[in-house]
PDB file of C-alpha atoms and ligand atoms in Angstrom:
ATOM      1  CA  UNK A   1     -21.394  14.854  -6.803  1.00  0.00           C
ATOM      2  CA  UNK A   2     -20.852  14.036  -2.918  1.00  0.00           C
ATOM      3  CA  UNK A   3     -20.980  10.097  -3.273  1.00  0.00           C
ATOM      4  CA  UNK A   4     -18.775   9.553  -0.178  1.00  0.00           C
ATOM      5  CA  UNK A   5     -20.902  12.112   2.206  1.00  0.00           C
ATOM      6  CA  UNK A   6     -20.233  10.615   5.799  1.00  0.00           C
ATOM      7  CA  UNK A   7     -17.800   7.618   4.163  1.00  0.00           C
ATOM      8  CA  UNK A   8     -14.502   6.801   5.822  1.00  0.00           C
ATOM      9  CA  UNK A   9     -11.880   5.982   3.321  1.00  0.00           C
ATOM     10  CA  UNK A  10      -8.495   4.897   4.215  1.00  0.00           C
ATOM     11  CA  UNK A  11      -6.027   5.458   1.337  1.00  0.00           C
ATOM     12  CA  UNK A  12      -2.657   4.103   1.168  1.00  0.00           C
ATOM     13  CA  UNK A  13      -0.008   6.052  -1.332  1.00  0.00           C
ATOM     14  CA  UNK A  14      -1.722   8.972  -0.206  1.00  0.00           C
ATOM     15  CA  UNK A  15       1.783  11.195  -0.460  1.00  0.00           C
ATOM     16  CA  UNK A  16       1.935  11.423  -3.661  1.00  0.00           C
ATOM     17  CA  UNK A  17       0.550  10.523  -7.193  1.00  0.00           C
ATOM     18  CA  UNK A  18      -2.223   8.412  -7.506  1.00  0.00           C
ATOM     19  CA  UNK A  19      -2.688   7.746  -4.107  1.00  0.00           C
ATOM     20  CA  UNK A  20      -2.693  11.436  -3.685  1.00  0.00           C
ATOM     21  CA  UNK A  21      -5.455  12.405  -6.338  1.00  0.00           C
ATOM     22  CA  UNK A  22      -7.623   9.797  -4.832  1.00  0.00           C
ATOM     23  CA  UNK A  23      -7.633  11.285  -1.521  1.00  0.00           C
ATOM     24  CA  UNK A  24      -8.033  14.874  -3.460  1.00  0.00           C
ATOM     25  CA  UNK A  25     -10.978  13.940  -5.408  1.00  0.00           C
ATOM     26  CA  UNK A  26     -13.042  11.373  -2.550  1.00  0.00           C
ATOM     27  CA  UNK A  27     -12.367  14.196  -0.364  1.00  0.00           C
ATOM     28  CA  UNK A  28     -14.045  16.650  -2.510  1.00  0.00           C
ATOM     29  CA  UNK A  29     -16.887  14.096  -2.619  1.00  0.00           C
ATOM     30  CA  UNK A  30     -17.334  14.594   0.860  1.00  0.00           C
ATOM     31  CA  UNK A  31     -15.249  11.555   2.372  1.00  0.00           C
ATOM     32  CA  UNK A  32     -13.051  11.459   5.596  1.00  0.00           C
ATOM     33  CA  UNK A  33      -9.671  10.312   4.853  1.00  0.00           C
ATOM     34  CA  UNK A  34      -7.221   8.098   6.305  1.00  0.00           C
ATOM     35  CA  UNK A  35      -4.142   9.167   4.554  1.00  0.00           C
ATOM     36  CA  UNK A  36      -1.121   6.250   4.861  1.00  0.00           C
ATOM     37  CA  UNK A  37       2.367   6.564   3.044  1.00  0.00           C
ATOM     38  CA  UNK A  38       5.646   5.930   4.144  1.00  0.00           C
ATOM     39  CA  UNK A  39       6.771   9.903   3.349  1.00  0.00           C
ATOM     40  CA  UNK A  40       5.553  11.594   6.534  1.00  0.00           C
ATOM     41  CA  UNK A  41       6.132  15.024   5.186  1.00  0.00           C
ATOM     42  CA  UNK A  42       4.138  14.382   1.833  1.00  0.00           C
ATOM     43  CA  UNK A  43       1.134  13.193   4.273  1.00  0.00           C
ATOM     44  CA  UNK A  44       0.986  16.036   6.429  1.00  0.00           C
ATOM     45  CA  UNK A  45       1.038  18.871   3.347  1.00  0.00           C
ATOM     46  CA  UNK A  46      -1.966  16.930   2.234  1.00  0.00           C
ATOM     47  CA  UNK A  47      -4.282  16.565   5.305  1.00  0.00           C
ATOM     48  CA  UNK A  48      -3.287  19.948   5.957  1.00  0.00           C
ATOM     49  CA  UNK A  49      -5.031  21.296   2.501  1.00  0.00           C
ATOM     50  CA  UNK A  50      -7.967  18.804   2.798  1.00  0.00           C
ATOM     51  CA  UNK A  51      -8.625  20.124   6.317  1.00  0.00           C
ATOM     52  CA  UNK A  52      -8.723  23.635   5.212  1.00  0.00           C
ATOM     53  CA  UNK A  53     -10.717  22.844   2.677  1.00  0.00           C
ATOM     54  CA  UNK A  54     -13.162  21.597   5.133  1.00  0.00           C
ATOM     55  CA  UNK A  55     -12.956  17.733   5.024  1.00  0.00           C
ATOM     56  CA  UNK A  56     -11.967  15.461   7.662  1.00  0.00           C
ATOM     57  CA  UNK A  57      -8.439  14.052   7.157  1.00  0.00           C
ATOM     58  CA  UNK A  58      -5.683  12.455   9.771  1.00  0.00           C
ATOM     59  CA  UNK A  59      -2.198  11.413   8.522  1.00  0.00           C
ATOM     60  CA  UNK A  60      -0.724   8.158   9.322  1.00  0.00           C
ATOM     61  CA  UNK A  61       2.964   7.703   8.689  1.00  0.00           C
ATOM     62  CA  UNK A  62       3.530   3.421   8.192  1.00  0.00           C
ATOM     63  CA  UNK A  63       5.573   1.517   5.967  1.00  0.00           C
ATOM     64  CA  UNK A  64       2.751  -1.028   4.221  1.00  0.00           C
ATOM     65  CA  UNK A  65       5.340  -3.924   3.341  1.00  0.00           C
ATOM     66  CA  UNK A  66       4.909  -4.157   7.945  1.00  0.00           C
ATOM     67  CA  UNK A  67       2.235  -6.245   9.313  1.00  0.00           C
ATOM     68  CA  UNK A  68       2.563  -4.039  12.612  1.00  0.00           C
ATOM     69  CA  UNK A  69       2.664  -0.744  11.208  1.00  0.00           C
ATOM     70  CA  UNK A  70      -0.410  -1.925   9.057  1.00  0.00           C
ATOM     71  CA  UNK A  71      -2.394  -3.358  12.191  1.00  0.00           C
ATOM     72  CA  UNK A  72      -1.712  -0.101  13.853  1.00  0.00           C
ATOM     73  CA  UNK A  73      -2.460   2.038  11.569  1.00  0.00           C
ATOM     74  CA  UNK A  74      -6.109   0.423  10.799  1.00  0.00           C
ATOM     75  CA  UNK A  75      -6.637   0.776  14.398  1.00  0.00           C
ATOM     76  CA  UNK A  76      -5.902   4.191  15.069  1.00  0.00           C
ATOM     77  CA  UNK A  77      -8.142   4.551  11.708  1.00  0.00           C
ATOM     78  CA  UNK A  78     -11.184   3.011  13.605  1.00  0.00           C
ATOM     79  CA  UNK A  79     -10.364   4.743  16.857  1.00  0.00           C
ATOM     80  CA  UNK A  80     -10.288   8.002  15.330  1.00  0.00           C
ATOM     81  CA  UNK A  81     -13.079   7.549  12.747  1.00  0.00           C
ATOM     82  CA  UNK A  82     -15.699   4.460  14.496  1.00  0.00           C
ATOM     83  CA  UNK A  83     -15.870   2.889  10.540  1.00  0.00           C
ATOM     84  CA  UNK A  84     -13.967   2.399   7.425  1.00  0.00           C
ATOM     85  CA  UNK A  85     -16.414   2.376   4.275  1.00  0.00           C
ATOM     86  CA  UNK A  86     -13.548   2.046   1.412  1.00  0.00           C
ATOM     87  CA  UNK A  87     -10.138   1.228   0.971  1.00  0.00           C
ATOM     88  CA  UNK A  88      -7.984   2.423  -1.809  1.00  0.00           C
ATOM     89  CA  UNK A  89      -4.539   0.501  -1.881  1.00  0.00           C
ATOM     90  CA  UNK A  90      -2.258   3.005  -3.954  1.00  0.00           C
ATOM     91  CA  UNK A  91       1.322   2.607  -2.156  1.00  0.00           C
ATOM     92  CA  UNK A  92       3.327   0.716  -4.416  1.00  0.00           C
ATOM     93  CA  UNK A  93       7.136   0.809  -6.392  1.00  0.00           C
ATOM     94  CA  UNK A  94       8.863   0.467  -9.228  1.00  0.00           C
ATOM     95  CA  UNK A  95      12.154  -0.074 -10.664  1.00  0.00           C
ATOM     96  CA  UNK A  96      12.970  -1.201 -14.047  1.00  0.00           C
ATOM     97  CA  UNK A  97      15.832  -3.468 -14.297  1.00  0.00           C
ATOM     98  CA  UNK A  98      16.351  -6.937 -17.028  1.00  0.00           C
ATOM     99  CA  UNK A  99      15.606  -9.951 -15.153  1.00  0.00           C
ATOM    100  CA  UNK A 100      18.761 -11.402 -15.017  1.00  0.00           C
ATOM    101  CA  UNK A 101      20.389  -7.981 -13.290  1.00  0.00           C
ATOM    102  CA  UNK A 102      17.611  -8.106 -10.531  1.00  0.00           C
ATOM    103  CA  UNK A 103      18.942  -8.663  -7.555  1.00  0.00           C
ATOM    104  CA  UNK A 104      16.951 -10.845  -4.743  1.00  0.00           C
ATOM    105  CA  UNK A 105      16.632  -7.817  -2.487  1.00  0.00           C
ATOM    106  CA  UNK A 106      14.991  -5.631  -5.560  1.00  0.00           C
ATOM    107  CA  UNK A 107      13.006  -8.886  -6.329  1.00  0.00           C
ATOM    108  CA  UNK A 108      12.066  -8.827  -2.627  1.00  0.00           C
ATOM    109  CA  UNK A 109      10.909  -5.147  -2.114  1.00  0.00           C
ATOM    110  CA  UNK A 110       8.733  -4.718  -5.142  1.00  0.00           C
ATOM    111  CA  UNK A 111       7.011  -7.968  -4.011  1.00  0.00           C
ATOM    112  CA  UNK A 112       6.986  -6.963   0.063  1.00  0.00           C
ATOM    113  CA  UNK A 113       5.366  -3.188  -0.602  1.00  0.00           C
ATOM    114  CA  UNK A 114       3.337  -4.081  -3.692  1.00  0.00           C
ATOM    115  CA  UNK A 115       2.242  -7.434  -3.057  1.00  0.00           C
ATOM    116  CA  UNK A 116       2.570  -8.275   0.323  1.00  0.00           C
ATOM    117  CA  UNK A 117       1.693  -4.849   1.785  1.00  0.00           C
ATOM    118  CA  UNK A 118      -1.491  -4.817   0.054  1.00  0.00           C
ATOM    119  CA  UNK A 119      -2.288  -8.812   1.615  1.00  0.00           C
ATOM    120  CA  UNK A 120      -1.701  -6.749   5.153  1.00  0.00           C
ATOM    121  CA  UNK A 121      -3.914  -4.106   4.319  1.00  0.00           C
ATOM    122  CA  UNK A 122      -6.840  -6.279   3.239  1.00  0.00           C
ATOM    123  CA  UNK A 123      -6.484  -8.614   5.438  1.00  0.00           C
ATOM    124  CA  UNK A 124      -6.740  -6.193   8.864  1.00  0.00           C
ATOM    125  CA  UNK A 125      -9.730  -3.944   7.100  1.00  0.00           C
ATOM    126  CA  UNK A 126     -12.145  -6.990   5.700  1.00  0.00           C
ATOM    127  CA  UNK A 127     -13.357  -7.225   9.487  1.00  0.00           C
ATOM    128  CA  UNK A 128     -14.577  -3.485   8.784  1.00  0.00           C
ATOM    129  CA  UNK A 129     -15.427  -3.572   5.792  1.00  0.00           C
ATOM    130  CA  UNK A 130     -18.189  -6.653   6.679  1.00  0.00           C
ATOM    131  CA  UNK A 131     -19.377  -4.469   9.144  1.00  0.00           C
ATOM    132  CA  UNK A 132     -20.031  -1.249   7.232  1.00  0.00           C
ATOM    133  CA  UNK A 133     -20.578  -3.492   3.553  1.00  0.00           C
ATOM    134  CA  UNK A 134     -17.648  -1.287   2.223  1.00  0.00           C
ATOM    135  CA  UNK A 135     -15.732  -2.154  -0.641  1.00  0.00           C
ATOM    136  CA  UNK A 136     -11.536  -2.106  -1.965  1.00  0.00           C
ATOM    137  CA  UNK A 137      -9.796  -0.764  -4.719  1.00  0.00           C
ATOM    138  CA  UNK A 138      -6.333  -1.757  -5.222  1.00  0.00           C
ATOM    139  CA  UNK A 139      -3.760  -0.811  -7.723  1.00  0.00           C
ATOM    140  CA  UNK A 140      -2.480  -3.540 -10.105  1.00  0.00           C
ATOM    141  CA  UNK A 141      -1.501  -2.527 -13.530  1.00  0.00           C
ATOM    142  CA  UNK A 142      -1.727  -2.975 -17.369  1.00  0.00           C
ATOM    143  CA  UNK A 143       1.371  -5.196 -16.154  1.00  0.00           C
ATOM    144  CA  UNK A 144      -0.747  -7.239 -14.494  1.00  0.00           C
ATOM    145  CA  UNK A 145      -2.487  -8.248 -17.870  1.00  0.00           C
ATOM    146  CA  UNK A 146       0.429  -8.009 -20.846  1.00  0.00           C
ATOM    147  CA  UNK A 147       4.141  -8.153 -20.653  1.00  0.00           C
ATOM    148  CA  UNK A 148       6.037  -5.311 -19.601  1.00  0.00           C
ATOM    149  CA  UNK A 149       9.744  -5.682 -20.509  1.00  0.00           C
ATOM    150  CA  UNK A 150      12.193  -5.171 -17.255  1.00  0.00           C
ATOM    151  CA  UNK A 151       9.657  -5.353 -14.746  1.00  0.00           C
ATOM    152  CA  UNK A 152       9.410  -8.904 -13.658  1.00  0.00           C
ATOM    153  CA  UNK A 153       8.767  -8.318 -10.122  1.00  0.00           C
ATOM    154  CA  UNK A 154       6.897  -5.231 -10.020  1.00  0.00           C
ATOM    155  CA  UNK A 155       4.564  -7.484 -12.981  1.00  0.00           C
ATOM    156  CA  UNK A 156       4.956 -10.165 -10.408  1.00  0.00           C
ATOM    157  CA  UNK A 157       3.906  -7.828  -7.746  1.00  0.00           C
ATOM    158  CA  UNK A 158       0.762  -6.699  -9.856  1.00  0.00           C
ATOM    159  CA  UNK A 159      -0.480 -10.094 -11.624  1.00  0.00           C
ATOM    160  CA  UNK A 160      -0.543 -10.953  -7.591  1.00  0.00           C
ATOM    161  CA  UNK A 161      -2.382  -7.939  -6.471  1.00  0.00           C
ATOM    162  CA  UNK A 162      -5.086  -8.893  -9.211  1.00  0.00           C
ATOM    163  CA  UNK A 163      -5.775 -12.596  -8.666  1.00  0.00           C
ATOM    164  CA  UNK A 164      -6.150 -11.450  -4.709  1.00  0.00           C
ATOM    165  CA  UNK A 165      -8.783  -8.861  -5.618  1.00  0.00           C
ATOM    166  CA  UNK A 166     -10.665 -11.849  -7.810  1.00  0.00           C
ATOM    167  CA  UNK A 167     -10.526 -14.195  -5.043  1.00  0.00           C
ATOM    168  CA  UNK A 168     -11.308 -11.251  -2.288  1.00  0.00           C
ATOM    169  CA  UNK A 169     -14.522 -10.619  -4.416  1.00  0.00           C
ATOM    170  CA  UNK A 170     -15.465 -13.725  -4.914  1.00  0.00           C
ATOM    171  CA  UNK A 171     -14.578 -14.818  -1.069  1.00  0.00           C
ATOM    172  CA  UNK A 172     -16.821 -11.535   0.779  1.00  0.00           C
ATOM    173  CA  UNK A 173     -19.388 -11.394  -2.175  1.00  0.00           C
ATOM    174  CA  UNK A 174     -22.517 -13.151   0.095  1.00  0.00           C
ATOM    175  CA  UNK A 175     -20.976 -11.031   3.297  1.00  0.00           C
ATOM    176  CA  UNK A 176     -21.474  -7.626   1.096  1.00  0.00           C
ATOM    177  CA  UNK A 177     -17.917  -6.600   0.361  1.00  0.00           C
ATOM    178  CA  UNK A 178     -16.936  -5.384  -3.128  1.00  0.00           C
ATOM    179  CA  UNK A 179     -13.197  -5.797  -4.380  1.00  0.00           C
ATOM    180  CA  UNK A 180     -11.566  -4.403  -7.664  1.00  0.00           C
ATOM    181  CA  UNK A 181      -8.697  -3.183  -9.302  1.00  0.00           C
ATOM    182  CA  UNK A 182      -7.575  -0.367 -11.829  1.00  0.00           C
ATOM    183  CA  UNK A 183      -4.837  -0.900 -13.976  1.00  0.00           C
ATOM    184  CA  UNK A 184      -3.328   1.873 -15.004  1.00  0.00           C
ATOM    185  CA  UNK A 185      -0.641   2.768 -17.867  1.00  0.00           C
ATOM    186  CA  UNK A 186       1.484   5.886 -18.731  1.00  0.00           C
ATOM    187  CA  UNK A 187      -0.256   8.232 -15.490  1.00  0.00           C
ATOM    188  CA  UNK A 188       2.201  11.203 -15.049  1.00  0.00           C
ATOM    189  CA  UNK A 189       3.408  11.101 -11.403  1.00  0.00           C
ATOM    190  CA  UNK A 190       6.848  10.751  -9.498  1.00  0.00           C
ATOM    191  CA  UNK A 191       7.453   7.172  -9.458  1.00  0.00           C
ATOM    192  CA  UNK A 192       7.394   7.817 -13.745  1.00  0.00           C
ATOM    193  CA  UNK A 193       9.557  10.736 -13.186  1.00  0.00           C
ATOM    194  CA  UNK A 194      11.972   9.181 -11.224  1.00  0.00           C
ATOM    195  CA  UNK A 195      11.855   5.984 -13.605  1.00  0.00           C
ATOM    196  CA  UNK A 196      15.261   4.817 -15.851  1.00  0.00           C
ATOM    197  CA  UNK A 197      15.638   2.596 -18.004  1.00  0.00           C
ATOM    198  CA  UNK A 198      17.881  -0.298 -17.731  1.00  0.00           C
ATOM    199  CA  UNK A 199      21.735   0.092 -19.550  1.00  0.00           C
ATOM    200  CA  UNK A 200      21.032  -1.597 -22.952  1.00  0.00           C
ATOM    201  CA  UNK A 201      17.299  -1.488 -23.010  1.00  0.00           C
ATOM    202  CA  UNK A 202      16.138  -2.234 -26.597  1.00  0.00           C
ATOM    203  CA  UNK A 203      13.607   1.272 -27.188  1.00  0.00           C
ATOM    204  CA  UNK A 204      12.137  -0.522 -30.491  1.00  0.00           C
ATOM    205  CA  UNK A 205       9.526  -2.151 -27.752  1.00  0.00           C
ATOM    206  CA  UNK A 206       8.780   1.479 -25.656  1.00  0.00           C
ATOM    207  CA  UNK A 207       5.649   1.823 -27.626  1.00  0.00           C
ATOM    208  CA  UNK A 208       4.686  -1.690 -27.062  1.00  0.00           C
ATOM    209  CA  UNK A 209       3.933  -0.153 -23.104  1.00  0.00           C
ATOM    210  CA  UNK A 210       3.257   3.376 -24.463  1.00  0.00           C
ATOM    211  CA  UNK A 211      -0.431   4.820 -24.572  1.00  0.00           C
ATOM    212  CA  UNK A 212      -1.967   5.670 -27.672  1.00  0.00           C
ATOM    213  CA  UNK A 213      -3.368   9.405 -26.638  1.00  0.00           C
ATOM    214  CA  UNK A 214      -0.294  10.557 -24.818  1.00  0.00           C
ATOM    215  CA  UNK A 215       0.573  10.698 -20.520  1.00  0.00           C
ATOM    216  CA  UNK A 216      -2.639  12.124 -18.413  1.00  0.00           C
ATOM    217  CA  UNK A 217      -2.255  13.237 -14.573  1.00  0.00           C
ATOM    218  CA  UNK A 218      -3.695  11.300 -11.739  1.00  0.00           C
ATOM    219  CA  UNK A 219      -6.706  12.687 -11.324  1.00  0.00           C
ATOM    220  CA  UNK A 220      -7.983  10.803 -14.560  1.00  0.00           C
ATOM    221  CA  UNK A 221      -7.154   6.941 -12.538  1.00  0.00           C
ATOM    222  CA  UNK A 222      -9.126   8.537  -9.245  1.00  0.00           C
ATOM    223  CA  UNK A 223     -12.019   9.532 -11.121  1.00  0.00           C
ATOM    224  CA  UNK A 224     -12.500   5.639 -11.990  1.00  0.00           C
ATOM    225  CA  UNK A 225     -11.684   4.672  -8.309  1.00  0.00           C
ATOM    226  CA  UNK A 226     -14.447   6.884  -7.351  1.00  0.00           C
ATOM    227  CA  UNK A 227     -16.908   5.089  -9.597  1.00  0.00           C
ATOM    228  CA  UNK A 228     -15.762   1.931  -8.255  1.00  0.00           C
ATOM    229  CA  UNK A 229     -15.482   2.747  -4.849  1.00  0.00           C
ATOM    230  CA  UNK A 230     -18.968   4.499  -4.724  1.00  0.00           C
ATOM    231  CA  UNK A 231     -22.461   3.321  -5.173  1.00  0.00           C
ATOM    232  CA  UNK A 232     -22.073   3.626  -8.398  1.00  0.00           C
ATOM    233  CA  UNK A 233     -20.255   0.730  -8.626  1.00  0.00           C
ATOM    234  CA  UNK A 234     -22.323  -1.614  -6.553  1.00  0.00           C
ATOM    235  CA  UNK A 235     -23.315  -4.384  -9.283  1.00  0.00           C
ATOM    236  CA  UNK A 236     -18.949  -4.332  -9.985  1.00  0.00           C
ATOM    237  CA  UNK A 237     -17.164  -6.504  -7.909  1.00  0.00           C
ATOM    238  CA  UNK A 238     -13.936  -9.056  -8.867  1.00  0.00           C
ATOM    239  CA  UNK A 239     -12.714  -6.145 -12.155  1.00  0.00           C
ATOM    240  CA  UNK A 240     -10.557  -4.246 -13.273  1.00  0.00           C
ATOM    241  CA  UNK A 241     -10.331  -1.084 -15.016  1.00  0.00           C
ATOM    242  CA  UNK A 242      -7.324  -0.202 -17.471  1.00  0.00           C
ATOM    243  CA  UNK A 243      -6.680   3.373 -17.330  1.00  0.00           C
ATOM    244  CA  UNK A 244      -4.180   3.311 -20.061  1.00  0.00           C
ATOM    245  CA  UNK A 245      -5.083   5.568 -23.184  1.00  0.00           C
ATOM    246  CA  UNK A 246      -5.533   2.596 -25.176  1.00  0.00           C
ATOM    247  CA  UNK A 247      -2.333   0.932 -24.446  1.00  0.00           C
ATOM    248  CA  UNK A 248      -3.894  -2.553 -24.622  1.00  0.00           C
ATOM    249  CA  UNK A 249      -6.840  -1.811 -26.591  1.00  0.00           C
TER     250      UNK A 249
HETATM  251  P1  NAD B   1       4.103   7.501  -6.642  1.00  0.00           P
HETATM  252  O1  NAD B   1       5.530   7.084  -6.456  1.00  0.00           O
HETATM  253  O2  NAD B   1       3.835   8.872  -7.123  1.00  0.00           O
HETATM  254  O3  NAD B   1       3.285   7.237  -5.301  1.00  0.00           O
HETATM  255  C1  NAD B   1       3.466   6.067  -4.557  1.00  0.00           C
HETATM  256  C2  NAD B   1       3.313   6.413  -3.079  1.00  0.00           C
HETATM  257  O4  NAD B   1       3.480   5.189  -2.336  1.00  0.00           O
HETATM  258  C3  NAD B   1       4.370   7.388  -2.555  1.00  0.00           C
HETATM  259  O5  NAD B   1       3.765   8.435  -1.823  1.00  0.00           O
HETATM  260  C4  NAD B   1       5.253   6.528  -1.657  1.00  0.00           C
HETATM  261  O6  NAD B   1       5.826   7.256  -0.563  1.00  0.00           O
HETATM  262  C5  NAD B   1       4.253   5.478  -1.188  1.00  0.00           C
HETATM  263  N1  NAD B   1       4.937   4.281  -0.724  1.00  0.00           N
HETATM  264  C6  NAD B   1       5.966   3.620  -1.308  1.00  0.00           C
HETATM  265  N2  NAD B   1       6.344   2.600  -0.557  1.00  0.00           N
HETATM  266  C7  NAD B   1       5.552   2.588   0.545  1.00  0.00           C
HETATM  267  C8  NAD B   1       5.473   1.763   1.679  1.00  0.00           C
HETATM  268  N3  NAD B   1       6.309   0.735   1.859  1.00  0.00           N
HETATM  269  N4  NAD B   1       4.540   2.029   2.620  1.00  0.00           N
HETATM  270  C9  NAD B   1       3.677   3.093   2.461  1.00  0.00           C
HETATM  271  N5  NAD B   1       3.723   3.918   1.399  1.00  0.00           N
HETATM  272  C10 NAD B   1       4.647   3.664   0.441  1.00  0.00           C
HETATM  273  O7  NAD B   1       3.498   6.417  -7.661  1.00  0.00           O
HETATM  274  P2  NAD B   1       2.131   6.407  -8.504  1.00  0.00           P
HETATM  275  O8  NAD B   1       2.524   6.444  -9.930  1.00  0.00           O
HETATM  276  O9  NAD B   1       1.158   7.371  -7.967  1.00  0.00           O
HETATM  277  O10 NAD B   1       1.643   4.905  -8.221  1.00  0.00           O
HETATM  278  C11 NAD B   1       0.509   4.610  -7.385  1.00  0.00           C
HETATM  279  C12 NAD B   1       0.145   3.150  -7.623  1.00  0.00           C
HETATM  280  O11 NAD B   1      -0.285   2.992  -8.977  1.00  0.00           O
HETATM  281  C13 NAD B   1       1.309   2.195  -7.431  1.00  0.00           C
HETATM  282  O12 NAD B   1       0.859   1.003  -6.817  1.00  0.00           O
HETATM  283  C14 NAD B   1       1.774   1.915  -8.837  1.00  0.00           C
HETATM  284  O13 NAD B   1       2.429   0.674  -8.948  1.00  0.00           O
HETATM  285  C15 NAD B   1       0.460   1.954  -9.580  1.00  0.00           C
HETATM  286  N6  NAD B   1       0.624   2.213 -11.013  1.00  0.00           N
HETATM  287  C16 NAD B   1       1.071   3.424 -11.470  1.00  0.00           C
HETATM  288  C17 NAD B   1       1.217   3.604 -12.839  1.00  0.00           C
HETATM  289  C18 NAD B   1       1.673   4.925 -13.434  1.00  0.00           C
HETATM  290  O14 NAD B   1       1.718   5.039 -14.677  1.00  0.00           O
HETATM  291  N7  NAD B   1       2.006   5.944 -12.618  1.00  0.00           N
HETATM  292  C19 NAD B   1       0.917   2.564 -13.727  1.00  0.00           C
HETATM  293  C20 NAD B   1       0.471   1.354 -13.230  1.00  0.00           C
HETATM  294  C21 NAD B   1       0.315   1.182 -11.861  1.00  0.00           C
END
C-alpha cells in the first residue's frame, strides 16, 4: 500500500518507540517525514535509514513541552516541505509513582510534555492542516479511559490529550480536518523498559492494566495510525482506537 504517496507527515516521538514505528511504516507508504524528539541522536539514526531507503526525511531536534521550539520547528517543517498533510503526536512520558509521593515538578512534566506539548503542536499545525484538509493522530492511552494505579498525572496527561482531540474534531469538522486518538496498552518500547514500579506497589492489581494476549512491538499501534491517518480513515474523526490486546475488552 502507498497511502501517503506525496503526504507530508510531521511526527513527534519520532526517536524512539511508537513515534519511531510510525515514521518507519508512513515512510514505507511513501510519506515525507518530519521527524521531532527531544533525543537528537535517536532522530538522526532514523532519517538517516529512511533516506537510504529512499524516502524524504529531515530531523528536527525540539523539546514539545516549548511553545518556541514547537513554532519553530512547524516552520522549518513548511519551509522545507511547502505542506503538512498529517500529524502524529507520539512524544510523551511516564513515570509511575502513588499519588501522594508525586511531587509538583513530576506532576508538572508529565502534564507540560504530554498534555501541554501536544496543545502546542496542534495548535501551530491546524493553520496547515485547513489548508491541505489533513488530519491528527495523537497518543492518549487505555489510561485515558480506565484507572491506571500510580499514574495520576500521566492519566491526567492522557484523559486531557483525548477530550482535546474530541473537541479538535468536532471544532475543524466543516473546515475538513480529521482528529483522533489511539490508546494504546502493554506496546513493548523503552519508556516500558525503563518503567519501575513504585516501593510498596500492591502487584494483585498488575493484571488489572495487563493485556490479555501478551506485549506486541510498535509497529502493531502504527499500523492503526496509518488507517487513521490515511484515506482510509476519512468518515473517522473525534475516536479512538485501543491498541491494548484486550486489556479493556
Ligand atoms: P518512548 O519512550 O519509546 O518514546 C517516546 C519518545 O518521546 C522518545 O523518543 C522521547 O525522546 C520523546 N520525548 C520525550 N519527551 C519529549 C519532549 N519533551 N519533546 C520531544 N520529544 C520528547 O515511548 P513510547 O512507548 O513509544 O510512547 C509513545 C507514546 O505512546 C507516548 O505518548 C506514550 O505515553 C504513549 N503510550 C505508550 C504506551 C506503551 O505501552 N508503550 C501505552 C500507552 C500510551
Amino acid at each position: 500500500m502507498q497511502r501517503f504517496d506525496d503526504k507530508m507527515v510531521l511526527v513527534t516521538g519520532a526517536g524512539s518507540g511508537i513515534g519511531k514505528a510510525c515514521a518507519e511504516r508512513l515512510a514505507a507508504e511513501g510519506a515525507n517525514i518530519f521527524a521531532v524528539d527531544i533525543n537528537q541522536s535517536a532522530l538522526d539514526a532514523l532519517v538517516t535509514v529512511l533516506n537510504e531507503q529512499g524516502g524524504r526525511a529531515v530531523a528536527c531536534c525540539a523539546d514539545v513541552s516549548r511553545q518556541d521550539q514547537v513554532n519553530a520547528a512547524v516552520a522549518t517543517c513548511i519551509e522545507a516541505f511547502g505542506r503538512i498533510d498529517v500529524v502524529v503526536n507520539m512524544a510523551g512520558i511516564l513515570k509511575f509513582e502513588f499519588i501522594e509521593q508525586l511531587d509538583e515538578q513530576d506532576w508538572q512534566r508529565i502534564i507540560d510534555v504530554n498534555l501541554t506539548g501536544t496543545f502546542f503542536l496542534c495548535k501551530a499545525v491546524l493553520p496547515h492542516l485547513v489548508a491541505s484538509r489533513g488530519n491528527i493522530v495523537n497518543a492518549a492511552s487505555t489510561s485515558a479511559l480506565a484507572g491506571v494505579p500510580w499514574a495520576s498525572a500521566y492519566s491526567a496527561s492522557k484523559g486531557g490529550v483525548l477530550s482535546m482531540t474530541r473537541s479538535i474534531a468536532v471544532e475543524y469538522a466543516k473546515r475538513g480536518v480529521r482528529a483522533n486518538c489511539v490508546c494504546p496498552g502493554e506496546i513493548h518500547t523503552p519508556m516500558i523498559d525503563a518503567l519501575s514500579f513504585p516501593d510498596g506497589a500492591d502487584f494483585s492489581i498488575i493484571p488489572r492494566i495487563s493485556s490479555l494476549t501478551g506485549m506486541q512491538g510498535p509497529e502493531v499501534v502504527a499500523g492503526v495510525v496509518a488507517m487513521l491517518a490515511s484515506d482510509d480513515g476519512r468518515h473517522i474523526t473525534g475516536e479512538h482506537v485501543r491498541v491494548d490486546g484486550g486489556t479493556l475488552s
